[in-house]
Coordinates of C-alpha atoms in Angstrom, one line a residue:
M297 CA 1.0 23.5 6.7
F298 CA 1.0 21.5 10.0
W299 CA -2.7 22.0 10.7
T300 CA -3.6 21.2 7.1
R301 CA -1.6 18.0 7.3
L302 CA -3.1 17.2 10.6
A303 CA -6.7 17.8 9.4
S304 CA -6.1 15.7 6.3
G305 CA -4.6 12.9 8.4
V306 CA -7.6 12.8 10.7
V307 CA -10.0 12.6 7.7
L308 CA -7.9 9.9 6.1
L309 CA -7.8 7.9 9.3
A310 CA -11.6 8.3 9.7
V311 CA -12.2 7.1 6.2
A312 CA -9.8 4.2 6.6
V313 CA -11.4 3.1 9.9
G314 CA -14.9 3.3 8.4
A315 CA -13.9 1.4 5.2
L316 CA -12.0 -1.3 7.0
G317 CA -14.7 -1.7 9.5
C318 CA -17.4 -2.1 6.9
G319 CA -15.4 -4.1 4.4
G320 CA -17.4 -5.4 1.4
V321 CA -18.3 -3.1 -1.5
L322 CA -17.4 0.1 0.3
L323 CA -13.8 -1.0 0.9
A324 CA -13.5 -2.4 -2.6
L325 CA -14.7 0.9 -4.2
I326 CA -12.4 3.0 -2.1
L327 CA -9.4 0.8 -2.9
W328 CA -10.3 0.8 -6.6
A329 CA -10.5 4.6 -6.7
V330 CA -7.2 4.9 -4.7
S331 CA -5.6 2.4 -7.1
L332 CA -6.6 4.4 -10.2
A333 CA -5.2 7.6 -8.7
G334 CA -2.0 5.9 -7.6
F335 CA -1.5 4.3 -11.0
R336 CA -1.9 7.7 -12.7
E337 CA 0.6 9.3 -10.3
L338 CA 3.1 6.5 -11.0
T339 CA 2.8 6.7 -14.7
K340 CA 3.3 10.5 -14.6
A341 CA 6.3 10.1 -12.2
L342 CA 7.8 7.4 -14.4
K343 CA 7.2 9.5 -17.6
C344 CA 5.0 6.9 -19.4
A345 CA 1.9 9.1 -19.1
A346 CA 0.6 11.2 -22.0
G347 CA 0.6 14.4 -20.1
E348 CA -1.2 16.4 -17.4
M349 CA -4.6 16.5 -19.2
K350 CA -4.1 13.6 -21.7
I351 CA -4.2 9.9 -21.6
N352 CA -2.4 7.3 -23.8
V353 CA -3.1 3.7 -24.7
L354 CA -0.8 2.4 -21.9
E355 CA -2.8 4.2 -19.3
I356 CA -6.1 3.1 -20.9
I357 CA -5.0 -0.5 -20.6
G358 CA -3.9 0.1 -17.0
F359 CA -7.2 1.7 -16.0
A360 CA -9.2 -1.1 -17.7
G361 CA -6.9 -3.8 -16.1
I362 CA -7.4 -2.2 -12.6
T363 CA -11.2 -2.1 -13.0
A364 CA -11.3 -5.7 -14.2
Y365 CA -9.0 -6.8 -11.4
Y366 CA -11.2 -5.2 -8.7
L367 CA -14.4 -6.5 -10.2
L368 CA -13.0 -10.1 -10.3
M369 CA -11.7 -9.7 -6.8
Y370 CA -15.1 -8.6 -5.5
F371 CA -17.4 -11.0 -7.5
T372 CA -15.2 -14.2 -7.6
E373 CA -13.4 -16.3 -5.1
G374 CA -9.9 -17.6 -5.4
H375 CA -6.8 -16.1 -6.9
T376 CA -6.8 -17.9 -10.3
Y377 CA -9.0 -15.2 -11.9
L378 CA -6.8 -12.4 -10.4
L379 CA -3.7 -14.0 -11.8
M380 CA -5.3 -14.3 -15.2
C381 CA -6.2 -10.6 -15.1
I382 CA -2.6 -9.6 -14.2
V383 CA -1.3 -11.7 -17.1
A384 CA -4.0 -10.5 -19.5
T385 CA -3.1 -6.9 -18.7
F386 CA 0.6 -7.5 -19.3
L387 CA -0.2 -9.2 -22.6
A388 CA -2.4 -6.2 -23.6
V389 CA 0.4 -3.8 -22.9
L390 CA 2.8 -6.0 -25.0
F391 CA 0.2 -6.0 -27.8
A392 CA 0.0 -2.2 -27.7
Y393 CA 3.8 -2.0 -27.6
V394 CA 4.0 -4.0 -30.8
M395 CA 1.1 -2.4 -32.6
T396 CA 2.2 1.2 -32.0
F397 CA 5.9 0.7 -32.3
P398 CA 8.0 2.9 -32.1
R399 CA 5.7 5.3 -30.3
Y400 CA 6.7 3.8 -26.9
D401 CA 10.1 2.6 -25.9
A402 CA 10.7 -0.5 -23.7
A403 CA 11.3 1.6 -20.6
R404 CA 7.9 3.3 -20.8
V405 CA 6.2 0.0 -21.5
M406 CA 7.8 -1.7 -18.5
A407 CA 7.1 1.4 -16.4
A408 CA 3.4 1.1 -17.2
V409 CA 3.4 -2.6 -16.1
F410 CA 5.3 -1.7 -13.0
A411 CA 2.8 1.0 -12.1
F412 CA -0.1 -1.4 -12.6
F413 CA 1.4 -4.0 -10.3
Y414 CA 2.9 -1.7 -7.7
C415 CA -0.1 0.2 -6.4
P416 CA -3.3 -1.5 -7.6
V417 CA -2.3 -5.1 -7.2
L418 CA -0.4 -4.8 -4.0
L419 CA -3.0 -2.5 -2.4
S420 CA -5.8 -5.0 -3.2
F421 CA -4.4 -7.2 -0.4
V422 CA -6.0 -4.8 2.0
Y423 CA -9.4 -6.0 0.8
Q424 CA -8.2 -9.6 0.6
T425 CA -7.0 -9.4 4.2
R426 CA -10.3 -7.9 5.4
M427 CA -12.4 -10.5 3.7
A428 CA -10.4 -13.5 4.8
P429 CA -11.5 -15.5 7.8
Q430 CA -11.1 -13.4 11.0
G431 CA -10.3 -10.5 8.7
V432 CA -12.4 -8.1 10.8
Y433 CA -9.6 -8.5 13.4
T434 CA -6.5 -9.0 11.3
V435 CA -6.9 -6.1 8.8
W436 CA -6.1 -3.6 11.5
M437 CA -2.5 -4.9 11.6
I438 CA -2.0 -3.2 8.2
L439 CA -2.7 0.2 9.8
I440 CA -0.6 -0.7 12.8
S441 CA 2.4 -1.8 10.7
S442 CA 2.3 1.2 8.4
W443 CA 0.8 4.3 10.0
G444 CA 1.6 3.1 13.6
C445 CA 5.2 2.5 12.5
D446 CA 5.4 5.9 10.8
T447 CA 4.1 7.7 14.0
C448 CA 6.5 5.8 16.3
A449 CA 9.5 6.3 14.0
Y450 CA 8.8 10.0 13.7
A451 CA 8.5 10.5 17.5
V452 CA 11.6 8.5 18.4
G453 CA 13.6 10.1 15.6
K454 CA 12.6 13.5 16.8
L455 CA 13.5 12.7 20.4
I456 CA 16.8 10.7 20.1
G457 CA 17.5 10.3 16.4
R458 CA 21.2 10.8 15.7
K459 CA 22.6 8.2 13.2
K460 CA 21.5 8.8 9.7
I461 CA 21.3 5.5 7.7
F462 CA 19.9 6.8 4.4
P463 CA 21.5 10.2 4.0
V464 CA 21.0 10.4 0.2
L465 CA 17.6 8.7 -0.1
S466 CA 15.9 10.0 3.1
P467 CA 18.1 12.4 5.1
K468 CA 15.6 12.7 8.0
K469 CA 15.5 9.0 8.7
S470 CA 17.6 7.8 11.6
L471 CA 18.6 4.4 12.9
E472 CA 17.0 5.1 16.2
G473 CA 13.8 6.2 14.5
C474 CA 13.7 3.0 12.4
I475 CA 14.2 0.8 15.5
G476 CA 11.6 2.8 17.4
G477 CA 9.1 2.3 14.5
V478 CA 9.5 -1.4 14.4
L479 CA 9.4 -1.8 18.2
G480 CA 6.5 0.6 18.5
A481 CA 4.4 -1.2 15.9
G482 CA 5.2 -4.5 17.6
L483 CA 4.1 -3.1 21.0
I484 CA 0.9 -1.6 19.5
G485 CA 0.2 -4.9 17.8
W486 CA 0.7 -6.8 21.1
L487 CA -1.7 -4.4 22.9
Y488 CA -4.2 -4.8 20.2
G489 CA -3.9 -8.6 20.2
F490 CA -4.1 -8.9 24.0
F491 CA -6.9 -6.5 24.7
F492 CA -9.1 -7.1 21.6
V493 CA -8.3 -10.1 19.5
E494 CA -7.7 -12.6 22.3
K495 CA -10.9 -11.5 24.0
A496 CA -12.9 -11.7 20.7
V497 CA -11.7 -15.2 19.7
E498 CA -11.3 -16.5 23.2
R499 CA -7.8 -17.9 22.6
G500 CA -4.6 -17.0 24.3
G501 CA -1.1 -16.5 22.9
L502 CA -2.3 -14.6 19.8
A503 CA -0.9 -11.3 21.0
W504 CA 2.7 -12.4 20.5
I505 CA 2.0 -13.6 17.0
I506 CA 0.3 -10.3 16.1
A507 CA 3.2 -8.4 17.6
V508 CA 5.7 -10.3 15.4
I509 CA 3.5 -9.8 12.3
C510 CA 3.2 -6.0 13.0
G511 CA 7.0 -5.8 13.6
L512 CA 7.8 -7.5 10.4
G513 CA 5.2 -5.5 8.6
A514 CA 6.8 -2.3 10.0
I515 CA 10.1 -3.2 8.4
M516 CA 8.3 -3.6 5.0
S517 CA 6.5 -0.4 5.6
M518 CA 9.8 1.5 5.8
V519 CA 11.0 -0.3 2.7
G520 CA 7.8 0.8 0.9
D521 CA 8.4 4.4 2.1
L522 CA 12.0 4.4 0.9
A523 CA 11.2 2.8 -2.4
A524 CA 8.6 5.4 -3.2
S525 CA 11.1 8.1 -2.2
A526 CA 13.7 6.5 -4.5
V527 CA 11.3 6.7 -7.4
K528 CA 10.7 10.4 -6.7
R529 CA 14.5 11.1 -6.5
N530 CA 15.2 9.1 -9.7
N531 CA 12.7 11.3 -11.5
D532 CA 13.4 14.6 -9.7
I533 CA 10.0 15.2 -8.2
K534 CA 9.0 16.4 -4.7
D535 CA 5.6 14.9 -4.4
Y536 CA 3.5 12.4 -6.5
G537 CA 0.6 14.8 -6.6
K538 CA -1.6 17.3 -4.7
L539 CA -4.7 15.2 -4.1
I540 CA -4.3 15.1 -0.3
P541 CA -3.6 18.6 1.2
G542 CA -0.5 18.6 3.3
H543 CA 0.5 15.1 2.3
G544 CA 0.9 15.2 -1.5
G545 CA -0.5 12.4 -3.6
I546 CA -1.9 8.9 -3.0
M547 CA 1.6 7.4 -3.4
D548 CA 3.0 9.9 -0.8
R549 CA 0.5 8.9 1.8
F550 CA -0.1 5.2 1.0
D551 CA 3.5 4.2 0.1
S552 CA 4.0 2.2 3.2
M553 CA 0.6 0.6 3.3
I554 CA 1.0 -0.6 -0.3
V555 CA 3.7 -3.1 0.6
T556 CA 2.6 -3.7 4.2
A557 CA -0.8 -5.1 3.0
P558 CA 0.5 -8.2 1.1
M559 CA 3.1 -8.8 3.8
T560 CA 0.4 -8.8 6.5
Y561 CA -1.9 -11.0 4.3
F562 CA 0.8 -13.7 3.8
L563 CA 2.0 -13.7 7.4
T564 CA -1.6 -13.8 8.6
V565 CA -2.4 -16.8 6.4
F566 CA 0.7 -18.7 7.4
F567 CA 0.9 -17.9 11.1
L568 CA -2.2 -16.4 12.6
L569 CA -5.1 -18.1 10.9
T570 CA -3.6 -21.6 11.6
A571 CA -3.5 -20.7 15.3
V572 CA -7.1 -19.4 15.6

């Protein structure tokens, strides 16, 4: 299991680095595919899917909304069209709810909307961060805040972790590990900012801003991880899927990145880009 997980992790990291480095259509296509898979996993976990090999109208609307959203994101500029797509998808779900009543109850309908917004919309901020000004440098903070935090938290928790702060939701998480994850992500962010970003843009003082952004992003990455775990526990499932050997499903591996991406985008817009 360890070697399977390690091999899958290396492949995922290589794909992520390649996609983030290239940006453009390659990154958009990969995020679109990941979003479709993540949406499907969530609808199954939240029990609003038709079944293992079936698909219902709520999922069809979700898949169509995701595809439209990513097409608009790639071919248009500005957020107005994306907001229109989100609202249109929500209205389409309401229309299906009314026209098929009482096939779907309110809980399943709201779960479908939640699944559409949770993974596809939030994950799209990876692309929006990459394609923003200086995005070729700032997008890496998403990986530092999520996967960097995970690695540091795991290492510190294994070494000195004692105090369990989420015994029901995540028994293995410790206070020491959480603190180590935040500080570790901040340190990696500072090193990245000092040795790469400041040299590339020829401006000093950016390393500390990047360290703060990565530290705050690390906090949100742990929230994302715990939120995904809470959904699993509420619905009595171990993993979201089996797509990634040794890791589970898309939501099992990208749970932290999903919420770190918008956090990084907003903090970058407000703090970093104004300083460059």
